[in-house]
Coordinates of C-alpha atoms and ligand atoms in Angstrom, one line a residue:
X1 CA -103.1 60.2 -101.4
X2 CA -100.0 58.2 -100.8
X3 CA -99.5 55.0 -99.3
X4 CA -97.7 56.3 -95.9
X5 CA -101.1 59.2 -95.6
X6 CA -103.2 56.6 -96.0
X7 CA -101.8 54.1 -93.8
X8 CA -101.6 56.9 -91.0
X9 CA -105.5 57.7 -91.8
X10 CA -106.2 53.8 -90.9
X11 CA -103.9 54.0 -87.8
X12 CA -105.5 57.0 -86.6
X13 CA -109.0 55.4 -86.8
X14 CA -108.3 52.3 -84.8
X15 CA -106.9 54.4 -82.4
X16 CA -109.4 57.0 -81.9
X17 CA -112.0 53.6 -81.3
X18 CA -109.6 51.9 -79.1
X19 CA -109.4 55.7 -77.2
X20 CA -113.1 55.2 -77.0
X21 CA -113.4 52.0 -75.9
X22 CA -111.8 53.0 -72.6
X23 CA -113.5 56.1 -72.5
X24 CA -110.8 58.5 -73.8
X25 CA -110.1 60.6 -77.0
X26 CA -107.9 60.1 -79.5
X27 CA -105.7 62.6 -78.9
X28 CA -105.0 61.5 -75.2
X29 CA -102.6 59.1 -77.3
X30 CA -99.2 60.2 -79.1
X31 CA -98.0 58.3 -81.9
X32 CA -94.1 57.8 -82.5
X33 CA -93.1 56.9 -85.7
X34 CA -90.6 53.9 -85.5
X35 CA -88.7 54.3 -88.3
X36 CA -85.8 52.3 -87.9
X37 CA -84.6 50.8 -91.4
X38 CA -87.1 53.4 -93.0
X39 CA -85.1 56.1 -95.6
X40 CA -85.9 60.0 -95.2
X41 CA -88.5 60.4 -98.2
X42 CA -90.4 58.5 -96.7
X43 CA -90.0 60.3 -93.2
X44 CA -90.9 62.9 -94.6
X45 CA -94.0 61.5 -96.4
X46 CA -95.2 60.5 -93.2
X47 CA -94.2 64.3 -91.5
X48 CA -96.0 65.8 -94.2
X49 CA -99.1 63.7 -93.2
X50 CA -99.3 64.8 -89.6
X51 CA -96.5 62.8 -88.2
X52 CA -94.4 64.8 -85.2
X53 CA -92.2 62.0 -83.4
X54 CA -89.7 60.1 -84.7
X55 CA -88.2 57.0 -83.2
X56 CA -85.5 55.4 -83.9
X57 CA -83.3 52.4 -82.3
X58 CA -79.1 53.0 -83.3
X59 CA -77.6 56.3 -83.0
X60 CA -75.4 56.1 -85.8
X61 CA -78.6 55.6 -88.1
X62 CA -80.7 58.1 -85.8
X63 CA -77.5 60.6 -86.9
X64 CA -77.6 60.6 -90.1
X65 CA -81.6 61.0 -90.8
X66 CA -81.3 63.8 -88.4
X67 CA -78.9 65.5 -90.7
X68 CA -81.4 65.1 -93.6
X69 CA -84.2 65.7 -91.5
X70 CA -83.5 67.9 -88.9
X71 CA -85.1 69.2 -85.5
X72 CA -88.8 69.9 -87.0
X73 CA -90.4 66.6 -85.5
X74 CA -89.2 65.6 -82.3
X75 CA -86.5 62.5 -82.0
X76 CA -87.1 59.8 -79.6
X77 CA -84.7 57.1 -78.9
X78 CA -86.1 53.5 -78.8
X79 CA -83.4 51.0 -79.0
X80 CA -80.7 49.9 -76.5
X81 CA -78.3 52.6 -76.0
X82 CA -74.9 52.3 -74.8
X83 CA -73.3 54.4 -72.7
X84 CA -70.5 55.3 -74.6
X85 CA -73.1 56.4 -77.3
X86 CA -74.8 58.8 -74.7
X87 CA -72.8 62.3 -75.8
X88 CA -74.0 61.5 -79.9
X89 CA -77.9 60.7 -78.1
X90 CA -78.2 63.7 -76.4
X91 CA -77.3 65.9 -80.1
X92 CA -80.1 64.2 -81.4
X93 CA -83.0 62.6 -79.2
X94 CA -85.0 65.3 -76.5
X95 CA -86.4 61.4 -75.4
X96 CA -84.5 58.1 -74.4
X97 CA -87.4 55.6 -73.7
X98 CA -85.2 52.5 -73.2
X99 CA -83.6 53.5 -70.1
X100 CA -82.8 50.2 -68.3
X101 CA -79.8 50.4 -65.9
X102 CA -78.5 52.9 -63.3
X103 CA -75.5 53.2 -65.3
X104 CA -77.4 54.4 -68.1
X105 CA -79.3 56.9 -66.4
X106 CA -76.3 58.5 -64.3
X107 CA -74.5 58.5 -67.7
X108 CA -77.6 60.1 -69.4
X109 CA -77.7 62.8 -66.4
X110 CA -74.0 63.7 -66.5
X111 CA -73.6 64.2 -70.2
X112 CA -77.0 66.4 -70.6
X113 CA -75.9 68.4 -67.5
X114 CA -72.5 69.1 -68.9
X115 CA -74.4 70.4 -72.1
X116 CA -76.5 72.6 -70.2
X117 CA -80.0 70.6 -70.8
X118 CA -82.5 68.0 -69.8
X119 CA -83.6 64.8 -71.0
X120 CA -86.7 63.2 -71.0
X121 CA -86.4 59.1 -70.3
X122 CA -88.7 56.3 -69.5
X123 CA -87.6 53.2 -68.0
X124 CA -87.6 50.6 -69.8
X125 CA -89.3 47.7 -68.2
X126 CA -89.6 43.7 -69.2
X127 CA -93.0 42.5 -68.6
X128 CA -93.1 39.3 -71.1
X129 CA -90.6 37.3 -69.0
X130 CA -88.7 36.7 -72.3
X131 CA -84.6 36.8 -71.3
X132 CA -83.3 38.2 -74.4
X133 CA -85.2 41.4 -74.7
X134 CA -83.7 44.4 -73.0
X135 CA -85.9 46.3 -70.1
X136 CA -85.3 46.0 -66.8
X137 CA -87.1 43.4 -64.4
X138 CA -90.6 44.6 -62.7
X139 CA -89.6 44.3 -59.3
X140 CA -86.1 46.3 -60.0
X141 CA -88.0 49.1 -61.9
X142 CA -88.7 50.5 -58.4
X143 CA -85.3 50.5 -56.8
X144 CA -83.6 52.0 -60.1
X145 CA -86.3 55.0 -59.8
X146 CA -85.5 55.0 -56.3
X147 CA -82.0 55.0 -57.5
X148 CA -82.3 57.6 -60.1
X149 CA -84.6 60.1 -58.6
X150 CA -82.0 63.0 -57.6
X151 CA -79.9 62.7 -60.4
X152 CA -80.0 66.1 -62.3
X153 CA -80.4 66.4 -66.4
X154 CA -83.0 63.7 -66.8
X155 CA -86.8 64.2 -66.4
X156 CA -88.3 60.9 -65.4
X157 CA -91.6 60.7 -67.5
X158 CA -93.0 57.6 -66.9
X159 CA -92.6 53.5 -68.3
X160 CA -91.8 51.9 -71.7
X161 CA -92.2 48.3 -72.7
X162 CA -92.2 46.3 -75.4
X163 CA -94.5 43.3 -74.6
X164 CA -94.4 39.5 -75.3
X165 CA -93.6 38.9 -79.2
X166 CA -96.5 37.3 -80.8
X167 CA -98.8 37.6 -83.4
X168 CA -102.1 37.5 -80.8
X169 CA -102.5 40.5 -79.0
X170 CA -104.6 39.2 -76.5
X171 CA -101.8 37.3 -75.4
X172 CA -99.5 40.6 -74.7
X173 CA -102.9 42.1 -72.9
X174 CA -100.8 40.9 -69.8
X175 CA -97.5 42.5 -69.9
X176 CA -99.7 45.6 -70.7
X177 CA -101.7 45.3 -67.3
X178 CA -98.7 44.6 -65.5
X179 CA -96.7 47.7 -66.6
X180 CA -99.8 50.0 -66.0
X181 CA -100.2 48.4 -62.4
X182 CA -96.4 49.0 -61.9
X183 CA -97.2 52.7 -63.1
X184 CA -100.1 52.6 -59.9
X185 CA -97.7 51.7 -57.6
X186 CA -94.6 53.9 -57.9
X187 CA -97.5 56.5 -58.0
X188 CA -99.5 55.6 -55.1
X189 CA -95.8 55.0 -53.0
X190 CA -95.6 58.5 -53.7
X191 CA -92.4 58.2 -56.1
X192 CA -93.8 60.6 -58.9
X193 CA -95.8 61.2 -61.7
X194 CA -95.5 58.2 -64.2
X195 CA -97.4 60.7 -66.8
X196 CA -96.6 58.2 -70.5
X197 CA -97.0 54.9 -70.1
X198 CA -95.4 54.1 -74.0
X199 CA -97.0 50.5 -75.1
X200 CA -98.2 49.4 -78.0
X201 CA -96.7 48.9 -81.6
X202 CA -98.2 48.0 -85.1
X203 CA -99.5 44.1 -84.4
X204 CA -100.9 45.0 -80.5
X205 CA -101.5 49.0 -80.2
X206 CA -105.6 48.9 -80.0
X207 CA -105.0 46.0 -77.0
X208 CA -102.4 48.6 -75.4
X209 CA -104.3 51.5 -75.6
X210 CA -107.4 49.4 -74.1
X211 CA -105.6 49.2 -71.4
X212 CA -104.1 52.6 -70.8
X213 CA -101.0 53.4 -73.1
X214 CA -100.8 56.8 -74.2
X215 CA -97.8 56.6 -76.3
X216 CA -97.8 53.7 -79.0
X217 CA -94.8 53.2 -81.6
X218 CA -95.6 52.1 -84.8
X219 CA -93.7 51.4 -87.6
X220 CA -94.5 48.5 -90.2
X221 CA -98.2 49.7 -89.8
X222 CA -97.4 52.8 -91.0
X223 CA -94.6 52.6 -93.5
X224 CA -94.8 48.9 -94.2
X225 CA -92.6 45.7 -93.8
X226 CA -89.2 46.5 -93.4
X227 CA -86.3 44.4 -94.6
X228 CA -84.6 44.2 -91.5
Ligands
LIG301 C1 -89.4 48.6 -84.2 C2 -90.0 49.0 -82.9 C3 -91.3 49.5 -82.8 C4 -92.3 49.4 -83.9 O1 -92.5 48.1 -84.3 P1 -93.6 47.7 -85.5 O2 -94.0 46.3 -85.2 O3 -92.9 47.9 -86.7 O4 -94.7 48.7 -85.3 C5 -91.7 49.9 -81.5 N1 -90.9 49.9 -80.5 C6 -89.6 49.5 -80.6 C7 -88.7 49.6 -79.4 C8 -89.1 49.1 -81.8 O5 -87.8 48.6 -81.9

């Protein structure tokens, strides 16, 4: 068995008894494989083992893989995306999940309906506080939906976040609870499903999944440290 199979045996474990801890099973969680930096053998290594999501964070990277790769797995975008990147996105990703601005998301819906299609997005949301990350503020998230919610070509699926950066997870166990209780509340004021709530990457996804993530995105976990 090789290194990438094995690493996605251990991943699956600990999230199948993180499922379990809040009562769930393991497959009520999807795993994205962030594979920024990572070179297509060992994409595939990891497809061949049961991966069937991709994410990755720069188009022109995203592009190229894809190419190699092709439309076998499904793509999901995780990085920033500009919008004068949106047209090349939309060739490649059925997913954006760092939707963060209105501009974004009007871009996002002109350019799929002009192609004839939907795409899924999250909206990206900051919930560590920390000014240089990318995600939009809590108490904005509802306003952009509100914002967003006729525009045609985009599928609103639910929340995305990142988390504080640290190596204890109990200390991100917060920006967790606040995103799922954002999720609660655009639900309860009757604003739409927020089915994925997408939280939880290689040094924090057991914590995430404790408290309600059903998409995490791991990369170093699974395909080891990256040099960049
Ligand atoms: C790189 C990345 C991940 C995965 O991070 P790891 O710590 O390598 O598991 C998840 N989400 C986003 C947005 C990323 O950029």
């Amino acid at each position: 068995m090789g290194q990438i199979e094995k690493n996605l045996q251990s991943i699956q474990e600990r999230i199948a008894l993180a499922a379990d801890r809040r009562g769930s099973t393991p497959d009520s969680v999807q795993l994205v494989a962030a594979a920024k930096g990572v070179p297509p053998d060992q994409i595939r290594e990891a497809i061949a083992a049961g991966i069937e999501t991709i994410g990755e964070n720069r188009v022109q990277e995203a592009s190229w893989k894809y190419e190699e790769i092709g439309d076998a797995v499904h793509w999901h975008m995780l990085g920033h995306l500009q919008t004068n990147k949106v047209g090349k996105a939309l060739d490649i990703f059925e997913m954006v999940q760092s939707v963060d601005s209105y501009r974004l998301a009007e871009e996002l819906s002109k350019r799929a309906t002009k192609k004839g299609r939907e795409v899924d997005i999250l909206i990206e949301v900051n919930t560590s506080g920390e000014p240089s990350k990318f995600g939009i503020d809590a108490d904005d998230a509802i306003p952009l939906l509100k914002g967003i919610s006729d525009l045609r070509g985009i599928r609103i699926r639910g929340l995305m976040t990142l988390g504080l950066f640290t190596e204890d997870a109990e200390l991100v166990r917060p920006c967790f609870v606040r995103l799922r209780g954002l999720r609660d509340r655009i639900e309860e004021a009757g604003m739409g499903r927020m089915e994925l709530l997408s939280m939880g990457m290689s040094m924090d996804f057991e914590v995430a999944i404790e408290e309600g993530s059903n998409m995490v995105r791991i990369g170093t976990a699974l395909f080891g440290s990256r040099t960049r």
